[in-house]
Amino acid sequence: MSVDKKEHIMNVAVALFAEKGFEGTSIRDLAHEADVNIAMINYYFGSKENLFVTLLEAKARFMREKIDAVQNDPSLSELEKINQIIDGYINRFLSQPAFHRVLQQELLVTNREMLHQNVISLFIKNTQDVVAIIEKGVRKKVFKKVDPQLLFASIIGTINQVMLSRNMCNILMNNDAQADPYQNPELKTRLTKHIKQMVQDHLLIQPALQKKK
Amino acid sequence: MSVDKKEHIMNVAVALFAEKGFEGTSIRDLAHEADVNIAMINYYFGSKENLFVTLLEAKARFMREKIDAVQNDPSLSELEKINQIIDGYINRFLSQPAFHRVLQQELLVTNREMLHQNVISLFIKNTQDVVAIIEKGVRKKVFKKVDPQLLFASIIGTINQVMLSRNMCNILMNNDAQADPYQNPELKTRLTKHIKQMVQDHLLIQPALQKKK
DNA sequence: TTGAATTAAACAAACGTTTAATTAACTTTT
DNA sequence: AAAAGTTAATTAAACGTTTGTTTAATTCAA
């Protein structure tokens, strides 16, 4: 019963933080939206900031699995690994747009230093892993000599750009303004196809291979 | 005297909003940091929200020039136009990191609807123009059949990704943690080279042309 | 002397948090 | 199995701050 309620509060909190930001969301808002007493939030989480940290830690665990699995699979070529990582990111980001929004906000705002560092450390490991895969491909001469860090930035940045604003995404996708683009399976299809094609064009030495679709 | 002071307040406001967010910055903070009386902010701008709008409108004017100029230049090829637009975005974003951060925050937070719409409308026109250039290149068969909207998202998204967090950018660039990466000319060089190369690889039909560096 | 610029002080409202009292849910004792 | 005891969950109310904004008085410049 108590665990359910805690989780319920956290889910409402993600939605509100995503919409209004951390500072913009009051505990009274949150309590009202979650239909619990104001005091319950401090009772469960100690403080508003602690609720945020708890929330981050709980959700962030699900973020590392894919890359770990891909990295240690010897049967995959470097390009296949990159492609699977692209799939992984698209799936993860699109399936939790509210949480993703909260993370992005925390990256942009630098005055809550501890939270900021927490979020950044989530990204560092992933960056290093992906960069390592690209560099291996370059050494093997299956990839051109690219800028691995910035190519990673392009992959993530493309998805992030689409996730920046529901409104802007609808304009990009030619949807009507009220729609939720992240529920639309076409977005995932287009995103996946575009990013993979772009990365492949940029990485592969023999363009002939590209035709083997 | 009064114009100088107004501008001074706006400059301090951009810096504070960028660091702490709009809700996270109090008028007292701002007044103290700008070394003016608390009442002066409402005296000049009417309200905190109005200060924000004024700030947006004042800074956003500088954002449209480049694309307008490029778009109507008949001497440029489509690829040259794209390349110049890439230069334009990189220069603009890197030269005003604080303001850029404020814009991004406003895109992520959706509860101040009017401001949100204001920021979005800045991007729409640019998106449409760039998409039109790409589509023209595709019709002329100098470009492959790409996804113009998402390619634009990749260009902007790559720069945005690097601008997300000073801290994360330093990790990407192998700088020490305290440095200001946006002052480092190497970032601009790397970004420009990477994005242009990637876009070119993705767009151009004849890969032989790429070697003509 | 008139109007704008500037100030310190005060305003109500909203903020995160805490308190003290009450209810609910188990444990232990009889 | 009922009663007593114990801990946890929940509540309304209040706490002291801080918030954005306004007022009324004062200084400054033309």
XYZ file of C-alpha atoms (C1' of nucleotides) in Angstrom:
486
model
C 0.000 0.000 0.000
C 2.699 2.444 0.991
C 4.957 1.474 -1.876
C 2.133 1.952 -4.341
C 1.473 5.408 -2.978
C 5.129 6.374 -3.123
C 5.294 5.241 -6.716
C 2.082 7.051 -7.503
C 3.527 10.295 -6.142
C 6.712 9.795 -8.139
C 4.790 9.238 -11.345
C 2.749 12.371 -10.849
C 5.947 14.234 -9.970
C 7.664 13.243 -13.225
C 4.710 14.483 -15.210
C 4.556 17.788 -13.357
C 8.309 18.401 -13.350
C 8.350 17.689 -17.073
C 5.611 20.219 -17.707
C 6.475 22.984 -15.250
C 10.051 22.308 -14.252
C 11.342 21.527 -10.772
C 11.116 25.047 -9.361
C 7.863 25.665 -11.173
C 6.147 22.740 -9.500
C 4.950 23.366 -5.952
C 4.437 20.643 -3.387
C 0.832 21.783 -3.107
C 0.326 21.315 -6.856
C 1.872 17.895 -6.624
C -0.138 16.846 -3.569
C -3.357 18.015 -5.156
C -2.635 16.298 -8.466
C -1.664 13.066 -6.751
C -4.634 13.392 -4.380
C -2.597 13.037 -1.207
C -2.031 15.295 1.772
C 0.687 17.927 1.443
C 2.588 16.507 4.388
C 2.829 13.065 2.806
C 5.486 14.178 0.355
C 7.865 15.243 3.071
C 6.826 12.225 5.093
C 7.809 9.856 2.328
C 10.735 11.640 0.720
C 12.026 14.021 3.382
C 12.154 17.012 1.073
C 11.261 18.170 -2.387
C 14.855 17.905 -3.539
C 15.118 14.403 -2.142
C 11.993 13.400 -4.029
C 13.764 14.534 -7.180
C 16.892 12.530 -6.428
C 14.871 9.428 -5.558
C 12.987 9.799 -8.792
C 16.163 10.121 -10.820
C 17.792 7.098 -9.259
C 14.714 4.925 -9.653
C 14.226 5.684 -13.333
C 17.846 5.862 -14.369
C 18.525 2.222 -13.616
C 16.664 1.130 -16.704
C 18.971 3.197 -18.892
C 22.167 1.187 -18.956
C 21.012 -2.277 -19.951
C 21.032 -2.095 -23.741
C 24.487 -0.663 -24.221
C 26.021 -3.123 -21.789
C 24.452 -6.037 -23.640
C 25.463 -4.785 -27.069
C 29.004 -3.930 -26.117
C 29.947 -7.419 -25.071
C 28.334 -9.260 -27.969
C 31.174 -10.530 -30.184
C 28.824 -11.670 -32.943
C 27.934 -8.105 -33.907
C 29.885 -5.937 -36.327
C 30.672 -2.381 -35.297
C 27.960 -1.006 -37.546
C 25.442 -3.449 -36.141
C 26.388 -2.405 -32.646
C 25.895 1.256 -33.499
C 22.562 0.462 -35.114
C 21.352 -1.420 -32.074
C 22.440 1.420 -29.823
C 20.481 3.827 -32.004
C 17.439 1.571 -31.630
C 18.016 1.469 -27.890
C 18.153 5.226 -27.485
C 15.120 5.852 -29.658
C 13.083 3.286 -27.763
C 14.111 4.570 -24.376
C 13.661 8.254 -25.093
C 10.352 7.856 -26.882
C 8.884 5.533 -24.280
C 9.455 7.965 -21.391
C 9.153 11.455 -22.837
C 8.260 13.059 -19.501
C 11.238 11.634 -17.668
C 13.486 12.496 -20.561
C 12.256 16.061 -20.375
C 13.108 16.238 -16.685
C 16.625 14.991 -17.391
C 17.164 17.554 -20.123
C 15.991 20.345 -17.865
C 18.446 19.295 -15.217
C 21.252 19.367 -17.762
C 20.332 22.906 -18.768
C 20.048 24.293 -15.244
C 23.335 24.308 -13.383
C 22.554 25.717 -9.945
C 21.472 22.454 -8.370
C 25.004 21.136 -8.704
C 24.580 17.740 -7.134
C 21.585 16.787 -9.276
C 23.331 18.185 -12.321
C 26.359 15.993 -11.713
C 24.140 12.974 -11.125
C 22.506 13.359 -14.513
C 25.786 13.979 -16.292
C 27.408 10.892 -14.866
C 24.603 8.862 -16.441
C 25.694 10.085 -19.862
C 29.459 9.826 -19.465
C 29.679 6.053 -19.390
C 27.399 5.701 -22.408
C 29.409 8.262 -24.326
C 32.669 6.498 -23.635
C 31.282 3.119 -24.632
C 29.851 4.321 -27.927
C 32.998 6.295 -28.727
C 35.056 3.177 -28.093
C 32.963 1.165 -30.535
C 33.341 3.809 -33.236
C 37.083 4.060 -32.667
C 37.430 0.308 -32.986
C 35.645 0.445 -36.319
C 38.012 3.175 -37.457
C 41.061 1.141 -36.458
C 39.661 -1.851 -38.339
C 39.286 0.418 -41.381
C 35.620 -0.428 -41.773
C 34.790 3.130 -40.718
C 36.151 6.377 -42.072
C 38.165 8.618 -39.761
C 35.315 10.500 -38.139
C 34.921 12.531 -34.952
C 33.522 9.868 -32.615
C 32.420 12.194 -29.829
C 30.575 14.532 -32.148
C 29.023 11.687 -34.108
C 27.619 10.439 -30.826
C 26.407 13.972 -30.153
C 24.660 13.920 -33.518
C 22.866 10.662 -32.772
C 21.661 11.722 -29.344
C 21.147 15.319 -30.441
C 18.822 14.347 -33.274
C 16.542 12.448 -30.917
C 16.765 15.180 -28.302
C 15.853 17.789 -30.879
C 12.655 15.948 -31.684
C 11.933 15.489 -27.971
C 12.527 19.158 -27.143
C 8.966 20.256 -27.642
C 5.839 18.325 -28.454
C 4.678 21.351 -30.336
C 7.800 21.653 -32.470
C 7.837 17.935 -33.156
C 4.298 18.145 -34.514
C 5.394 20.853 -36.886
C 8.350 18.758 -38.049
C 6.114 15.731 -38.562
C 3.239 17.648 -40.168
C 0.877 16.495 -37.433
C -1.932 18.643 -36.093
C -0.902 20.755 -33.136
C -2.848 18.903 -30.446
C -1.511 15.437 -31.227
C 0.969 13.565 -29.064
C 3.744 12.861 -31.571
C 5.570 10.499 -29.238
C 2.666 8.047 -29.357
C 2.773 8.046 -33.142
C 4.675 4.994 -34.425
C 5.598 6.848 -37.601
C 7.952 9.095 -35.645
C 9.937 6.107 -34.445
C 10.111 4.698 -37.952
C 11.268 7.940 -39.513
C 13.758 8.687 -36.763
C 15.306 5.234 -36.921
C 15.570 5.234 -40.686
C 17.033 8.735 -40.870
C 19.627 8.361 -38.140
C 20.822 4.948 -39.284
C 21.097 6.080 -42.891
C 22.925 9.262 -41.955
C 25.337 7.506 -39.634
C 25.974 4.810 -42.236
C 26.632 7.347 -44.984
C 29.039 9.113 -42.701
C 30.840 6.055 -41.413
C 31.099 3.460 -44.159
C 33.957 3.539 -46.611
C 32.292 1.642 -49.459
C 29.100 3.355 -50.502
C 28.171 0.289 -52.542
C 27.237 -1.505 -49.351
C 24.495 0.989 -48.698
C 22.431 -0.304 -51.569
C 22.057 -3.693 -49.934
C 18.937 -2.572 -48.132
C 21.462 56.409 -18.720
C 18.099 54.698 -18.397
C 18.599 52.653 -21.568
C 22.009 51.529 -20.380
C 20.523 50.444 -17.086
C 17.701 48.574 -18.763
C 20.179 46.758 -20.953
C 22.387 46.060 -17.980
C 19.474 44.452 -16.145
C 18.603 42.386 -19.204
C 22.147 41.133 -19.548
C 22.296 40.094 -15.919
C 18.867 38.481 -16.322
C 19.997 36.333 -19.254
C 22.950 35.084 -17.264
C 20.854 34.267 -14.207
C 17.982 32.677 -16.132
C 20.499 30.554 -17.993
C 22.074 29.346 -14.766
C 19.041 28.956 -12.512
C 16.068 28.969 -14.848
C 13.233 31.472 -14.945
C 11.387 30.232 -11.862
C 14.638 29.626 -10.029
C 15.747 33.230 -10.370
C 14.180 35.667 -7.909
C 13.820 39.358 -8.561
C 15.859 39.980 -5.428
C 18.706 37.823 -6.785
C 18.536 39.706 -10.017
C 18.400 43.145 -8.390
C 21.328 42.304 -6.156
C 23.417 40.876 -8.982
C 22.675 43.877 -11.229
C 23.235 46.228 -8.280
C 19.910 48.030 -8.648
C 16.936 48.455 -6.357
C 14.344 45.663 -6.333
C 11.611 48.030 -7.452
C 13.536 49.106 -10.553
C 12.814 45.832 -12.344
C 9.068 46.279 -12.110
C 9.512 49.968 -12.802
C 11.293 49.264 -16.071
C 9.641 46.059 -17.217
C 6.289 45.964 -15.424
C 6.668 42.376 -14.273
C 9.109 39.494 -14.166
C 7.355 37.729 -17.007
C 7.398 40.887 -19.079
C 11.128 41.225 -18.511
C 11.460 37.751 -19.961
C 9.394 38.576 -23.026
C 11.276 41.822 -23.606
C 14.526 39.939 -23.348
C 13.403 37.323 -25.828
C 12.230 39.818 -28.369
C 15.336 41.948 -28.102
C 17.759 39.074 -28.603
C 15.749 37.089 -31.111
C 15.952 39.757 -33.771
C 19.559 38.876 -34.483
C 18.589 35.307 -35.294
C 16.971 35.600 -38.692
C 19.515 37.562 -40.711
C 21.813 34.828 -41.978
C 19.186 32.479 -43.343
C 17.354 35.282 -45.100
C 20.548 36.398 -46.800
C 21.580 32.905 -47.837
C 18.188 31.871 -49.094
C 17.956 34.592 -51.719
C 21.511 34.326 -53.019
C 21.257 32.730 -56.490
C 25.036 32.331 -56.823
C 25.140 29.600 -54.176
C 24.579 25.912 -54.789
C 22.243 24.044 -52.458
C 25.164 22.457 -50.630
C 26.853 25.810 -50.248
C 23.661 27.236 -48.817
C 23.403 24.424 -46.302
C 27.032 24.876 -45.364
C 26.577 28.583 -44.797
C 23.512 27.939 -42.673
C 25.527 25.471 -40.598
C 28.165 28.172 -40.110
C 25.459 30.636 -39.163
C 23.918 28.409 -36.515
C 27.243 27.459 -34.991
C 28.338 31.077 -34.799
C 25.069 32.249 -33.307
C 24.674 29.493 -30.749
C 28.290 29.546 -29.612
C 28.457 33.317 -29.319
C 25.473 33.541 -26.975
C 25.496 30.368 -24.891
C 23.543 31.902 -22.015
C 20.723 33.163 -24.189
C 20.653 29.900 -26.066
C 20.269 28.087 -22.780
C 17.321 30.264 -21.843
C 15.639 29.471 -25.149
C 16.151 25.747 -24.717
C 14.683 25.860 -21.235
C 11.609 27.591 -22.539
C 11.183 24.897 -25.173
C 11.358 22.186 -22.533
C 8.920 23.813 -20.110
C 5.408 24.051 -21.450
C 3.396 25.753 -18.726
C 4.189 29.314 -19.733
C 2.304 28.799 -22.960
C 2.680 32.239 -24.487
C 6.443 32.321 -24.064
C 6.667 28.763 -25.284
C 4.807 29.632 -28.457
C 6.981 32.701 -28.954
C 10.138 30.652 -28.919
C 8.702 27.978 -31.166
C 7.619 30.457 -33.803
C 11.251 31.580 -34.021
C 12.219 28.089 -35.107
C 9.374 27.341 -37.485
C 10.367 29.782 -40.208
C 13.978 28.662 -40.113
C 12.946 25.032 -40.309
C 10.733 25.631 -43.316
C 13.418 27.588 -45.150
C 16.130 24.997 -44.627
C 13.760 22.165 -45.527
C 12.868 24.000 -48.732
C 16.531 24.286 -49.708
C 17.114 20.590 -49.111
C 14.010 19.644 -51.071
C 15.137 21.768 -53.984
C 18.457 19.944 -54.000
C 16.622 16.634 -54.010
C 14.467 17.696 -56.961
C 17.585 18.791 -58.833
C 19.039 15.332 -58.148
C 22.180 16.767 -56.576
C 20.970 15.418 -53.221
C 19.829 11.949 -52.340
C 16.243 11.417 -51.203
C 16.665 12.216 -47.533
C 14.313 13.205 -44.731
C 14.685 16.992 -44.825
C 13.004 17.734 -41.501
C 15.023 15.203 -39.587
C 18.244 16.208 -41.306
C 17.602 19.727 -40.084
C 16.927 18.262 -36.637
C 20.300 16.527 -36.827
C 22.134 19.735 -37.674
C 20.523 21.784 -34.930
C 20.452 18.839 -32.546
C 24.181 18.254 -32.793
C 24.932 21.829 -31.809
C 22.279 21.785 -29.095
C 23.705 18.587 -27.672
C 27.076 20.240 -27.242
C 25.420 23.325 -25.747
C 23.327 21.327 -23.277
C 25.834 21.364 -20.476
C 29.202 23.052 -20.150
C 30.255 20.141 -18.031
C 29.253 17.507 -20.558
C 30.822 19.436 -23.386
C 34.128 19.478 -21.542
C 33.974 15.719 -21.227
C 33.253 15.369 -24.941
C 36.122 17.691 -25.817
C 38.591 16.217 -23.306
C 38.928 19.600 -21.609
C 39.428 19.982 -17.880
C 36.177 20.326 -15.986
C 36.484 23.997 -15.048
C 37.101 25.313 -18.547
C 34.570 27.247 -20.591
C 34.360 25.131 -23.733
C 32.358 27.719 -25.642
C 35.276 30.142 -25.538
C 37.555 27.494 -27.012
C 37.968 28.019 -30.779
C 38.696 24.339 -31.258
C 35.090 23.468 -30.476
C 33.861 25.618 -33.327
C 36.377 24.067 -35.708
C 35.493 20.520 -34.761
C 31.760 21.142 -34.794
C 31.846 22.806 -38.201
C 34.007 20.129 -39.752
C 31.984 17.264 -38.329
C 28.541 18.561 -39.196
C 29.474 19.621 -42.729
C 31.166 16.308 -43.438
C 28.284 14.309 -42.049
C 25.663 16.292 -43.917
C 27.677 16.063 -47.125
C 28.134 12.308 -46.796
C 24.436 11.960 -46.252
C 23.308 14.290 -49.014
C 25.661 13.993 -51.953
C 25.113 11.359 -54.584
C 28.680 11.100 -55.885
C 31.047 10.176 -53.079
C 34.001 11.029 -55.309
C 33.311 14.707 -54.742
C 34.042 14.345 -51.070
C 37.720 13.829 -51.698
C 38.081 17.264 -53.235
C 38.870 18.778 -49.866
C 9.401 73.640 -10.542
C 8.019 69.798 -12.883
C 8.621 64.981 -14.123
C 11.349 61.086 -14.064
C 14.459 58.037 -11.400
C 15.412 55.809 -7.175
C 14.762 54.222 -2.637
C 13.325 51.591 1.767
C 9.501 49.627 3.481
C 5.506 47.101 3.350
C 1.986 44.011 0.929
C -0.505 39.773 0.316
C 0.236 35.404 -1.530
C 2.732 31.230 -2.109
C 6.520 28.589 -0.873
C 8.707 24.186 1.561
C 8.454 22.288 5.889
C 6.920 20.952 10.593
C 3.835 20.059 14.263
C 0.542 17.854 17.023
C -3.489 15.226 16.828
C -6.035 11.446 14.857
C -6.859 7.237 12.379
C -5.432 2.740 10.629
C -2.909 -1.461 10.750
C -0.386 -4.850 13.050
C 1.662 -7.346 17.576
C 1.565 -8.842 21.776
C -0.710 -10.199 25.855
C -4.247 -12.176 28.209
C -10.507 -14.483 20.163
C -10.811 -10.097 22.545
C -8.222 -6.412 24.645
C -4.370 -3.721 25.146
C -0.298 -1.846 23.278
C 2.658 -0.205 19.439
C 3.997 1.457 15.345
C 2.950 3.458 10.944
C -0.027 6.330 7.983
C -2.723 10.367 7.437
C -4.606 14.744 8.448
C -5.520 19.944 9.146
C -3.300 23.671 10.731
C 0.407 26.498 11.467
C 5.433 27.746 10.956
C 8.830 30.998 9.272
C 10.630 32.398 4.619
C 10.590 33.915 0.322
C 8.112 35.245 -3.562
C 6.537 39.132 -7.064
C 4.620 43.485 -6.667
C 3.263 48.075 -4.856
C 3.416 52.185 -2.172
C 4.792 56.518 -0.621
C 8.615 59.225 0.181
C 12.857 61.063 -1.597
C 16.499 62.298 -4.778
C 17.889 63.819 -9.151
C 17.954 66.254 -13.522
C 15.966 69.603 -16.844
